[in-house]
CSV table of C-alpha atoms and ligand atoms in Angstrom, one decimal:
chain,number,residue,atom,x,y,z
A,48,UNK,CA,165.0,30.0,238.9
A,49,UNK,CA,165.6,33.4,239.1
A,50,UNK,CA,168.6,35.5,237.3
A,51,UNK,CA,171.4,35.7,240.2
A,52,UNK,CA,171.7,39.6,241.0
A,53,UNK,CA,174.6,41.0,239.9
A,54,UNK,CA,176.2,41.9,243.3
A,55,UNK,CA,175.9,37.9,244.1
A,56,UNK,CA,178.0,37.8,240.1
A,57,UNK,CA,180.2,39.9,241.4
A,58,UNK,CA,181.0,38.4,244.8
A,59,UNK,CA,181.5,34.7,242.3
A,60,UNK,CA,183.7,36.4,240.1
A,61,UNK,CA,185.9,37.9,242.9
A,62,UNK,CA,185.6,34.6,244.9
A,63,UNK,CA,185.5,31.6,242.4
A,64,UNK,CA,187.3,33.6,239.4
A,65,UNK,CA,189.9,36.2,241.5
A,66,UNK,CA,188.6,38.9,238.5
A,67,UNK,CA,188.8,41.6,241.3
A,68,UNK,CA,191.2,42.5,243.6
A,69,UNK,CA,188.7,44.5,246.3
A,70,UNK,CA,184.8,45.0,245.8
A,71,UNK,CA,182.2,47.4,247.3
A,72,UNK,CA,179.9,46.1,250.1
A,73,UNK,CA,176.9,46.9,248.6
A,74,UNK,CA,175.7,48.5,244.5
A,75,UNK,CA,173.3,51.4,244.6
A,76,UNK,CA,170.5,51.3,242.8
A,77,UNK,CA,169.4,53.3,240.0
A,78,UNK,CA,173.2,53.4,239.0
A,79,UNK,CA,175.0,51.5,236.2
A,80,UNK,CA,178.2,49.4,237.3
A,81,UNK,CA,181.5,49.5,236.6
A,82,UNK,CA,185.0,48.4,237.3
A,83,UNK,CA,188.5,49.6,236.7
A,84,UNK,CA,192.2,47.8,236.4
A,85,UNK,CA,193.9,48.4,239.6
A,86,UNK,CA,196.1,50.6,237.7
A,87,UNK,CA,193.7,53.3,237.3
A,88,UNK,CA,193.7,55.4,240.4
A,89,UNK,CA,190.0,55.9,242.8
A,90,UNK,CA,189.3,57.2,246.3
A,91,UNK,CA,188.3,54.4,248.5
A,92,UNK,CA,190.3,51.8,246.8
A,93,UNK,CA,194.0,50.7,247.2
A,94,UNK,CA,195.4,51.0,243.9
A,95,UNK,CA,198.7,49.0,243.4
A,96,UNK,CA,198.6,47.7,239.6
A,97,UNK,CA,199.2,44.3,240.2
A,98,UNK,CA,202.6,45.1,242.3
A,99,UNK,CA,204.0,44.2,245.7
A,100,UNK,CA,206.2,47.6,245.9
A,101,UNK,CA,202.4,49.5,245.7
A,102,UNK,CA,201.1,47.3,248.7
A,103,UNK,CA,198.7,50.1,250.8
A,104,UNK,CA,198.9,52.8,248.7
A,105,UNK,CA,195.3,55.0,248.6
A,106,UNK,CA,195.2,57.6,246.1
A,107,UNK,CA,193.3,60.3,247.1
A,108,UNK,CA,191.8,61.0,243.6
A,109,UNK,CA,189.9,59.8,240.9
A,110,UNK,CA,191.6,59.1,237.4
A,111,UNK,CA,189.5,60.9,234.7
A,112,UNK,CA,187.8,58.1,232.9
A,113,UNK,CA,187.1,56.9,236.5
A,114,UNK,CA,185.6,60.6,237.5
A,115,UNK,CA,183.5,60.7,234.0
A,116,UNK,CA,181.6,57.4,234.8
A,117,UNK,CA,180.8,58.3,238.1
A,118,UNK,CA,179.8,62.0,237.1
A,119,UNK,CA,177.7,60.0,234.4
A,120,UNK,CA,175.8,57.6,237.0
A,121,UNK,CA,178.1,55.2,237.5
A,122,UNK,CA,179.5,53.1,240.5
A,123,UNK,CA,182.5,52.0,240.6
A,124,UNK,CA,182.2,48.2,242.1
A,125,UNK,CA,185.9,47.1,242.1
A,126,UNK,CA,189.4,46.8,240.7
A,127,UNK,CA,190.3,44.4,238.8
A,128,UNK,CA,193.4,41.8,239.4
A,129,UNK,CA,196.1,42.5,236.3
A,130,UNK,CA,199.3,41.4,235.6
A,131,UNK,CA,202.2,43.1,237.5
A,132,UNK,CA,202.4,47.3,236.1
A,133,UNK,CA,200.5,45.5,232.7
A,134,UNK,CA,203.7,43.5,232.1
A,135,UNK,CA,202.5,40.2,230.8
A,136,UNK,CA,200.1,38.6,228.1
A,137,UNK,CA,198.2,36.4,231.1
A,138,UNK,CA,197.7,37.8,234.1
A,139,UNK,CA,200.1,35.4,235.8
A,140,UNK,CA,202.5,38.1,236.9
A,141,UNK,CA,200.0,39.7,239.3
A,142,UNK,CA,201.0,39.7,243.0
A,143,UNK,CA,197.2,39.9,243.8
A,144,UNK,CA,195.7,36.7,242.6
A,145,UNK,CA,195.6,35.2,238.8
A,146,UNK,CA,192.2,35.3,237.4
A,147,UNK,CA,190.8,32.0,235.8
A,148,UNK,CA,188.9,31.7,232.4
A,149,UNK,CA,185.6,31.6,233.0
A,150,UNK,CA,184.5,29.1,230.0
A,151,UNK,CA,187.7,27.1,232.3
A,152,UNK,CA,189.4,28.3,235.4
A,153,UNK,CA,192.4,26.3,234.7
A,154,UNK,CA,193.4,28.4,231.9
A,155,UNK,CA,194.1,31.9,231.4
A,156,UNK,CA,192.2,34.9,231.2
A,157,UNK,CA,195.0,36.5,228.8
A,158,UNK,CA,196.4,40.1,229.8
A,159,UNK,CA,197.9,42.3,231.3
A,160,UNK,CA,193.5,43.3,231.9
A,161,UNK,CA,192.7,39.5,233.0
A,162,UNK,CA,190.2,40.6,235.6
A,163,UNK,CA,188.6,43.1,233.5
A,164,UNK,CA,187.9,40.4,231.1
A,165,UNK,CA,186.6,37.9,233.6
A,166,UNK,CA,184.4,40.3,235.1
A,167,UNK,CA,183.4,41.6,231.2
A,168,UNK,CA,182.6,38.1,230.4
A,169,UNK,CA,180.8,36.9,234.3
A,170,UNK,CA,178.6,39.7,235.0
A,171,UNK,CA,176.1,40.4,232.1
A,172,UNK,CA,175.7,44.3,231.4
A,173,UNK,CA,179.1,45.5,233.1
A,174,UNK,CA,181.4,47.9,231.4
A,175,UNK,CA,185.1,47.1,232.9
A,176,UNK,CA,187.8,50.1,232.2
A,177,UNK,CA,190.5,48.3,230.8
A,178,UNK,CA,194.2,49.4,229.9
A,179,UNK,CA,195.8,48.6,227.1
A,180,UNK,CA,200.1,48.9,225.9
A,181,UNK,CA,200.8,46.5,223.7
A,182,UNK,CA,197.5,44.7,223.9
A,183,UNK,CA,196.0,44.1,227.0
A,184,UNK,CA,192.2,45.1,225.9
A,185,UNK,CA,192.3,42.8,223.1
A,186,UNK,CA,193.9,39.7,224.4
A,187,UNK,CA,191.7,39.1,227.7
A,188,UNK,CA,188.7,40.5,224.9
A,189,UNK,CA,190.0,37.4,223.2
A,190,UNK,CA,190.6,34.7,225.6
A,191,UNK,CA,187.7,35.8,227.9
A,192,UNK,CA,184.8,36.1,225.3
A,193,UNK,CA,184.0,39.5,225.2
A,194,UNK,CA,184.2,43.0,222.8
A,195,UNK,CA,186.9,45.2,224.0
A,196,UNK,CA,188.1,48.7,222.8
A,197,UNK,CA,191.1,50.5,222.6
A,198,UNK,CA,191.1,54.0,221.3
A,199,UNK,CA,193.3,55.7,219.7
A,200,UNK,CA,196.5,57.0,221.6
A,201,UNK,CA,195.2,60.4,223.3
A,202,UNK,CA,191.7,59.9,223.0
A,203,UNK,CA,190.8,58.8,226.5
A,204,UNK,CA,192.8,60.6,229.5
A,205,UNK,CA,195.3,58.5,231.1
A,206,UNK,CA,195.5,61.5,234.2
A,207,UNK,CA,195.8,59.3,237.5
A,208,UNK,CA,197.1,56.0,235.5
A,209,UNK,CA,199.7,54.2,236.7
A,210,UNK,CA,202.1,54.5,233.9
A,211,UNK,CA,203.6,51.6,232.0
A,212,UNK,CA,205.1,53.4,228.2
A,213,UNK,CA,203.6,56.7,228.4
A,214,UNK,CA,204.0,57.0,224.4
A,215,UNK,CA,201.6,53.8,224.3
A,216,UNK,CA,199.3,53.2,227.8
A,217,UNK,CA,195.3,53.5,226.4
A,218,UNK,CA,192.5,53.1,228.4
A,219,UNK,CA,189.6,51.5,226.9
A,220,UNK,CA,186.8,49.6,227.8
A,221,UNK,CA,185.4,45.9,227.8
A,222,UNK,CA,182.2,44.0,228.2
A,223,UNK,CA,179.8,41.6,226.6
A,224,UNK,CA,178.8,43.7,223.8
A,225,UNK,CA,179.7,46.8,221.1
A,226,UNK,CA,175.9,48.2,222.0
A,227,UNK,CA,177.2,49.2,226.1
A,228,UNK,CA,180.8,49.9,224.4
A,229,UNK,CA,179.5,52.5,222.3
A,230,UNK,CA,177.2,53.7,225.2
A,231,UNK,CA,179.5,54.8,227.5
A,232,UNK,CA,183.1,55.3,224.9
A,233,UNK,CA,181.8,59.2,224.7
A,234,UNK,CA,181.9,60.0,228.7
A,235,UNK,CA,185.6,58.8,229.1
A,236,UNK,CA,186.6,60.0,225.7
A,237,UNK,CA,187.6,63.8,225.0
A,238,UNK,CA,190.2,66.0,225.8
A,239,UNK,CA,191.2,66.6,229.5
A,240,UNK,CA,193.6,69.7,230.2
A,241,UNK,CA,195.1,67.5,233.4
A,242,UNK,CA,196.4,65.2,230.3
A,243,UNK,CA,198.2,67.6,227.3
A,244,UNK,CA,198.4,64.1,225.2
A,245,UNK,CA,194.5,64.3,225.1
A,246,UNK,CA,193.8,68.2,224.1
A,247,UNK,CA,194.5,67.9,220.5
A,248,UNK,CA,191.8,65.3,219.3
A,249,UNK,CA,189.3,65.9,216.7
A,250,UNK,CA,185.9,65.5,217.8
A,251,UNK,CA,184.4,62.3,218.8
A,252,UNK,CA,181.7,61.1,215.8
A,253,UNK,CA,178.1,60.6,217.0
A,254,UNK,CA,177.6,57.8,215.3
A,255,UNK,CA,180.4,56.1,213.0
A,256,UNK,CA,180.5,54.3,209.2
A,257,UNK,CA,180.9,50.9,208.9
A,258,UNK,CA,183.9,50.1,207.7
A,259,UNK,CA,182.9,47.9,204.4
A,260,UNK,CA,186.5,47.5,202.9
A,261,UNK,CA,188.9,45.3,205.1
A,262,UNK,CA,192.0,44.1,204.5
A,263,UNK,CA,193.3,40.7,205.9
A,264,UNK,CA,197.4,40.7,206.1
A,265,UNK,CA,198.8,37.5,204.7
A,266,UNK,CA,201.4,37.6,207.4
A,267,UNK,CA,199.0,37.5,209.8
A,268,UNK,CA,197.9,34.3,208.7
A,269,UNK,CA,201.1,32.7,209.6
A,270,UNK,CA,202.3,31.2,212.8
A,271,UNK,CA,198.1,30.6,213.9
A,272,UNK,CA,197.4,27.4,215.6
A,273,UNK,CA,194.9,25.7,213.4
A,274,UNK,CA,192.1,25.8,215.5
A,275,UNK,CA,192.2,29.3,215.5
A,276,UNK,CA,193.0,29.9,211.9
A,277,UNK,CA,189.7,27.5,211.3
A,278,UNK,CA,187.5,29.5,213.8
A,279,UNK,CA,189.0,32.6,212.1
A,280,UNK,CA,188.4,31.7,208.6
A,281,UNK,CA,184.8,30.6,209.5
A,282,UNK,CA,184.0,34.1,210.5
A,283,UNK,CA,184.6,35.5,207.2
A,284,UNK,CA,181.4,34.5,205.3
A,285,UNK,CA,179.4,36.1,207.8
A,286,UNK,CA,181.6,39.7,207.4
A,287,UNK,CA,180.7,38.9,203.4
A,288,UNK,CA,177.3,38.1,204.4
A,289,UNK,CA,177.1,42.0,206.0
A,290,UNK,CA,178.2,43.0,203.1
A,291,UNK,CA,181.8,43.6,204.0
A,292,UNK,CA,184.6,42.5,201.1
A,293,UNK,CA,187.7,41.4,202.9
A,294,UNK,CA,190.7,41.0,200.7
A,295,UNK,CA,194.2,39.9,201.6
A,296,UNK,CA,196.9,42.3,201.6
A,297,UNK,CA,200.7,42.0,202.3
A,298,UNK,CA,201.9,44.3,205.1
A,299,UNK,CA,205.8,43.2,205.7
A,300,UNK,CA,206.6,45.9,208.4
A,301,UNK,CA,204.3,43.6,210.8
A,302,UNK,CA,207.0,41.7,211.7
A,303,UNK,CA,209.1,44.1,213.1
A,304,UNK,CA,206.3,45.4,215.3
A,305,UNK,CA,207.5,42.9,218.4
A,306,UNK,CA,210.8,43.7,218.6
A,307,UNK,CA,210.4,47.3,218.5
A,308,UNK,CA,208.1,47.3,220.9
A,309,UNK,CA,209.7,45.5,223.5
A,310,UNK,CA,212.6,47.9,223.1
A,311,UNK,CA,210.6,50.8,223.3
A,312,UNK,CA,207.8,49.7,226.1
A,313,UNK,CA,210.7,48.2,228.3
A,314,UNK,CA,212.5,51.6,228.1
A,315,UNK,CA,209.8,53.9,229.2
A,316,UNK,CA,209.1,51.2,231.5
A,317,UNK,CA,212.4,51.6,233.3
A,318,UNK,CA,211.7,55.1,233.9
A,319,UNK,CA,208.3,55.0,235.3
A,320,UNK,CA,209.4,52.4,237.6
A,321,UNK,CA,212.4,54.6,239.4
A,322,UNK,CA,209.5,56.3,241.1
A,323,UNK,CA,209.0,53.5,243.5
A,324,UNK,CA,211.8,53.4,246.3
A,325,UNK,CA,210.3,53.2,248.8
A,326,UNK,CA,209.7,56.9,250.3
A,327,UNK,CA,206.5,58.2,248.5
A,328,UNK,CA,203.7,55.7,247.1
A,329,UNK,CA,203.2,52.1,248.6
A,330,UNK,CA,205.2,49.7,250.4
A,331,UNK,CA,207.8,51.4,253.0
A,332,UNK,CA,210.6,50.8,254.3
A,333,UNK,CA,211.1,51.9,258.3
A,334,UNK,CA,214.6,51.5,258.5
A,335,UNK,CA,216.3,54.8,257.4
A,336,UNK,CA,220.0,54.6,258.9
A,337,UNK,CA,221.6,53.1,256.3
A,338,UNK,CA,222.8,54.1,253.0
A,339,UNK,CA,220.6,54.7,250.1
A,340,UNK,CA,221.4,52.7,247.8
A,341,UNK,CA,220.6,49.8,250.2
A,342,UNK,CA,217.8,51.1,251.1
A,343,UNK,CA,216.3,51.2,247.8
A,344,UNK,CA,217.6,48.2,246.8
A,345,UNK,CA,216.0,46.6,250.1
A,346,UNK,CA,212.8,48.1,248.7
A,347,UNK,CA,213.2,47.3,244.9
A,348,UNK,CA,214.5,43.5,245.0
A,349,UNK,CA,211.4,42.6,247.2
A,350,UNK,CA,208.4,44.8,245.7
A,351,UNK,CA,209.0,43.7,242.5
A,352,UNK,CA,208.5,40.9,240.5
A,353,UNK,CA,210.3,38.4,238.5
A,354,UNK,CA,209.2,39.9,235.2
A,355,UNK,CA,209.4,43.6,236.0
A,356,UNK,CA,213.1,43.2,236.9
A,357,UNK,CA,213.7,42.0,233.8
A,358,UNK,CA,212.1,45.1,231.7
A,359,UNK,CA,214.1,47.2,234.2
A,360,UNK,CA,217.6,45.4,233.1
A,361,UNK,CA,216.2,45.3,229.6
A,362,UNK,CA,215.3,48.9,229.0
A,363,UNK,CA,217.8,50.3,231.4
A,364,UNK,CA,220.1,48.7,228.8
A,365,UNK,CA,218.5,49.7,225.2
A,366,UNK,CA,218.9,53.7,226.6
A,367,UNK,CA,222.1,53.5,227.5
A,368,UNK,CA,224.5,55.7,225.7
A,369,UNK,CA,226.1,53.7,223.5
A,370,UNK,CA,223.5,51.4,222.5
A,371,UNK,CA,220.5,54.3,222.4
A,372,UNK,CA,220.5,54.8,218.5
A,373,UNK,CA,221.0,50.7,217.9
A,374,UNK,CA,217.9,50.0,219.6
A,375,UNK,CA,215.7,53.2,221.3
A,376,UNK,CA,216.2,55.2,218.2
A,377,UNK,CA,215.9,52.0,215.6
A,378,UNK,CA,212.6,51.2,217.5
A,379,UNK,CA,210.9,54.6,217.2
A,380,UNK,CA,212.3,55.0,213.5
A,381,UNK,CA,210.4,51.5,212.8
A,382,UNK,CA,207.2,52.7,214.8
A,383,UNK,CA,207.0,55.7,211.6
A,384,UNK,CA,207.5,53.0,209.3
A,385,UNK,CA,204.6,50.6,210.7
A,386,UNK,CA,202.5,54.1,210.4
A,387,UNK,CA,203.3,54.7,206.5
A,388,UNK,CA,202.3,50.9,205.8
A,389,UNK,CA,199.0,51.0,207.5
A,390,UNK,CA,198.0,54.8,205.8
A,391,UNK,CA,199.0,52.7,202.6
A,392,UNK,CA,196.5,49.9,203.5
A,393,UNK,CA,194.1,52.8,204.6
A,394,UNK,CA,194.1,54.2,201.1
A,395,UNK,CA,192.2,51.5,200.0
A,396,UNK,CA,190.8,49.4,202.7
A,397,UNK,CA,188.8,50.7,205.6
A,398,UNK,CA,190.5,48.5,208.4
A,399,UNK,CA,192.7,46.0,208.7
A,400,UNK,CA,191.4,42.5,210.3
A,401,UNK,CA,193.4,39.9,212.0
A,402,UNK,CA,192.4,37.3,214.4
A,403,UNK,CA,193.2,38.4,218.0
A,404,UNK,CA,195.1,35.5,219.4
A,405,UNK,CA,197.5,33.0,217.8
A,406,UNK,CA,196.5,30.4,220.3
A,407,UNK,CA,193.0,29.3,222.6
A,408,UNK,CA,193.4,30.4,226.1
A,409,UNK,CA,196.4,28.4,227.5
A,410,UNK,CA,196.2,26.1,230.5
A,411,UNK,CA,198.2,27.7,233.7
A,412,UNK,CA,200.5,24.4,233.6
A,413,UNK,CA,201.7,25.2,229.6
A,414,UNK,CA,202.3,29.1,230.5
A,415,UNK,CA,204.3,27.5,233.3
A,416,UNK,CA,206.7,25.8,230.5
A,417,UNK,CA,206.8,29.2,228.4
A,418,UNK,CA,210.2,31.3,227.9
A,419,UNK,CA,209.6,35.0,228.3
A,420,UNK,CA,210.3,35.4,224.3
A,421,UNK,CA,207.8,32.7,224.3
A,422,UNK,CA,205.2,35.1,226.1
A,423,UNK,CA,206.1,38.1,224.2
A,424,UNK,CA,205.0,36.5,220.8
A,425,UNK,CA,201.6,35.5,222.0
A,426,UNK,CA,200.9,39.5,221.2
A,427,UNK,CA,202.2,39.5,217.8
A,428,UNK,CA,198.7,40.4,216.2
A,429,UNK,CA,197.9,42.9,219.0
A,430,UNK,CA,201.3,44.9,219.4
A,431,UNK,CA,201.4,46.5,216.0
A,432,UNK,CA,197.8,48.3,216.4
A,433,UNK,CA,199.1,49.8,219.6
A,434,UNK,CA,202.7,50.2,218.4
A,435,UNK,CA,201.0,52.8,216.2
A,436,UNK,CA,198.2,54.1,218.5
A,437,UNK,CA,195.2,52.9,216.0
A,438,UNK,CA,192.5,52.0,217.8
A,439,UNK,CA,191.3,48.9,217.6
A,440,UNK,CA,188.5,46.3,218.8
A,441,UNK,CA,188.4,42.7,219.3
A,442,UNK,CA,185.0,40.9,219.1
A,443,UNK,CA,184.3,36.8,219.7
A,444,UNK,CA,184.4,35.0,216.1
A,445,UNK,CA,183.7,31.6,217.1
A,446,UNK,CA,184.5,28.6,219.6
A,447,UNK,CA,186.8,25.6,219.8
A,448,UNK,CA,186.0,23.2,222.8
A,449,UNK,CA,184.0,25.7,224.2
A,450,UNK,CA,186.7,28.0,224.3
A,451,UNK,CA,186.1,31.4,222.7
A,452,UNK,CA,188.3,33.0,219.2
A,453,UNK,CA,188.4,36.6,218.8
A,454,UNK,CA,189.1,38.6,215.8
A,455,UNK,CA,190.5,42.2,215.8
A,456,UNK,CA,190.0,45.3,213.5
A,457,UNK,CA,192.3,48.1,213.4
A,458,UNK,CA,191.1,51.8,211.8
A,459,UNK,CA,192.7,54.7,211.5
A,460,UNK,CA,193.4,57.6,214.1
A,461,UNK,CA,190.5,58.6,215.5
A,462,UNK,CA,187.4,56.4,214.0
A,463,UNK,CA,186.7,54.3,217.1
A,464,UNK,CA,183.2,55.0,216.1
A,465,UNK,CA,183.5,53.3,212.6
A,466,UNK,CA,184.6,50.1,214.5
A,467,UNK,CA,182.3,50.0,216.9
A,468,UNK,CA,179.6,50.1,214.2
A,469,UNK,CA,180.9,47.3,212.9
A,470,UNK,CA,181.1,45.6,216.0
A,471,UNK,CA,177.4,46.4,216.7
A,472,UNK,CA,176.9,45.0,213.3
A,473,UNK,CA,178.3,41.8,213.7
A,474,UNK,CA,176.4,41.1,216.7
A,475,UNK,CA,173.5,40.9,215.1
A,476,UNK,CA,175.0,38.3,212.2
A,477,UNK,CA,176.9,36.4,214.6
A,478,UNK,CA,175.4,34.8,218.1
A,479,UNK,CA,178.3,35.3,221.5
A,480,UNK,CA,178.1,32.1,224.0
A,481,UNK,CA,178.7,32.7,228.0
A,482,UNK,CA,179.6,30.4,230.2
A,483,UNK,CA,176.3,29.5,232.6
A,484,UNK,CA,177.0,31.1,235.8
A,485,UNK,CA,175.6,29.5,239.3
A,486,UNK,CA,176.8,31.5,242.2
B,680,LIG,N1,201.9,41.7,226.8
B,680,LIG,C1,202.4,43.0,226.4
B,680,LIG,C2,203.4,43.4,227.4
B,680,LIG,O1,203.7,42.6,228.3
B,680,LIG,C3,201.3,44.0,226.4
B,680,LIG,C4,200.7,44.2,227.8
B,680,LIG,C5,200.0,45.5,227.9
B,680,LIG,O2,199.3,46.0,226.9
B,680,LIG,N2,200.0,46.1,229.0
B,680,LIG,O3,204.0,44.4,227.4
């Protein structure tokens, strides 16, 4: 039997897996494929970032990583179906769709990028653009089987990105291996003068070191489920085998990475989401004789979600005068902190290594049971890379019931070239597993 094309993988993962949220008719040959997470902006695409209240809205511009790709050869094939603005761990709080696992569609893809992983992990050879704030490369990286990126704060334009914390949105990139990572990292990466956060970056390497120094966090180790933990330990022989030392370290600022996150992600979060009311982007509301504030309210308690009502109540609150220095100011003063410990590990260690995920991909009907503090602490390995802006990559370190592990390594600023080296290392010492496809 012959390989299925890749627009008949595309069409399965959109219909059997919900990875994407709209598709092209038709791929052009002679071109390589791409997607992007609905909440990077393209002409001929609605993009509403996984929200209600964005329902219609056609930008009429490409963002810049999405602009680079195409200038580059690409097509863009699709978006990608994410959780609501990127709040979630699971892709559950999407109004489009919640993609399934595709080792099992009854459990999740992880988040906020679900689709991007799905469609990472379904369609051998596809690069999906991915965005990442706390950890959504990584996680759906994790759960979905796949290498995923995220630079370093600043080094990819986030110009025409629907904004979640502007101090902390990435865009990176996912797919079934380092080699097609490292391929096309250097046409999104560099500076972009429609995004000042990206002008001051130091040159992109050509090719990076590999990192042969890494340093395992004992607190990491804590709070794993013992499946993973296993998987995670088994993976460490073969790093030795390459000829990488790992050594365990203690970093005690980790724990306070959570919490300061959700204070400060929550309150840039409440700002970026004023700007939908109902009068310029998206859903619309017709009926303009009444009084504003009902109007926007109209607007605002039906476009949004369950879970990005909550950030707006939660970060609305942490900026308020009064409570500002307590928590926005405490946050960003333990952000520096988390910074200073990892330049300490850096000293000595090349990168730091953690697994990726505490847990295997959970089933929809336990996520259903989960408390929202319950959600948030599924990303307590992932948050304090991005907390920082380190880049980072996750790569599959082994399998429990079929079900995929991932392991993450943190750099410093700047050497996503180092870690992809390492990634396209460990390829060749350890053998990725994909589900069998049969559209
Ligand atoms: N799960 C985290 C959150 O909900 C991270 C998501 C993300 O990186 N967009 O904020």
């Amino acid at each position: 039997m012959s390989a299925p094309s890749t627009y008949a993988l595309i069409q399965y993962a959109q219909r059997r897996h919900l990875a994407f949220t709209e598709t092209v008719d038709g791929l052009d040959e002679g071109r390589f494929h791409f997607s992007a997470k609905d909440n990077l902006c393209a002409l001929g695409f609605q993009a509403r970032a996984g929200s209600a209240v964005l329902e219609g809205y056609r930008p009429p511009f490409d963002a810049t990583p999405i602009h680079r790709l195409k200038a580059a050869g690409g097509q863009l094939v699709g978006k990608t179906t994410m959780d609501e603005f990127g709040f979630g761990s699971f892709s559950t709080n999407s109004a489009h769709g919640v993609p399934l696992n595709p080792f099992d569609p009854d459990r999740s893809c992880g988040g906020s990028s679900g689709g991007a992983g799905a469609a990472a992990c379904l369609i051998p050879g596809h690069i999906a653009l991915g965005v990442s704030t706390g950890g959504s490369i990584s996680g759906p990286a994790s759960f979905c089987g796949v290498v995923g990126l995220t630079p370093t704060y600043g080094r990819v334009s986030r110009y025409g990105l629907i904004d979640y914390g502007n101090s902390l949105d990435k865009v990176g990139l996912l797919s079934r291996s380092a080699a097609s990572i490292a391929q096309h990292f250097g046409t999104i990466a560099g500076p972009d003068p429609k995004d000042p956060t990206s002008c001051a970056q130091p040159p992109l390497a050509g090719k990076g070191r590999m990192p042969s120094s890494l340093a395992l966090p004992r607190e990491a180790m804590e709070n794993l489920d013992p499946a993973v933990r296993k998987a995670f330990q088994g993976a460490l022989p073969v790093l030795r085998g390459m000829g990488v030392a790992v050594e365990e370290v203690s970093m005690p600022s980790l724990r306070f990475a959570l919490p300061a996150y959700y204070v400060l992600a929550t309150s840039e979060a409440s700002t970026n989401l004023a700007r939908y009311c109902g009068m310029r982007f998206g859903r619309r509301e017709e009926e303009f004789n009444q009084h504003f504030n009902d109007f926007f309210t109209g607007v605002r308690s039906e476009g949004f979600g369950d879970e990005a009502k909550r950030r707006i109540l939660l970060g609305t609150f942490c900026r308020m005068v009064g409570f500002r220095s307590r928590y926005y100011l405490k946050s960003l003063a333990v952000r520096q902190m988390l910074i200073g410990e990892y330049r300490r590990v850096f000293q000595e260690h090349d990168a730091v290594l953690t697994p990726t995920m505490p847990f295997l991909p959970p089933r929809f009907e336990d996520i259903r049971r989960m408390t929202p503090l319950e959600m948030y602490l599924a990303d307590f390995l992932t948050i304090p890379p991005n907390l920082v802006g380190m880049p980072h990559v996750s790569v599959p370190c082994g399998y429990v019931d079929g079900l995929p592990v991932g392991m993450q390594v943190v750099a410093d600023h700047w050497k996503e070239m180092d870690l992809l080296e390492l990634a396209k290392g460990w390829e060749g010492a350890f053998l990725y597993t994909f589900p069998e496809v049969r559209p």
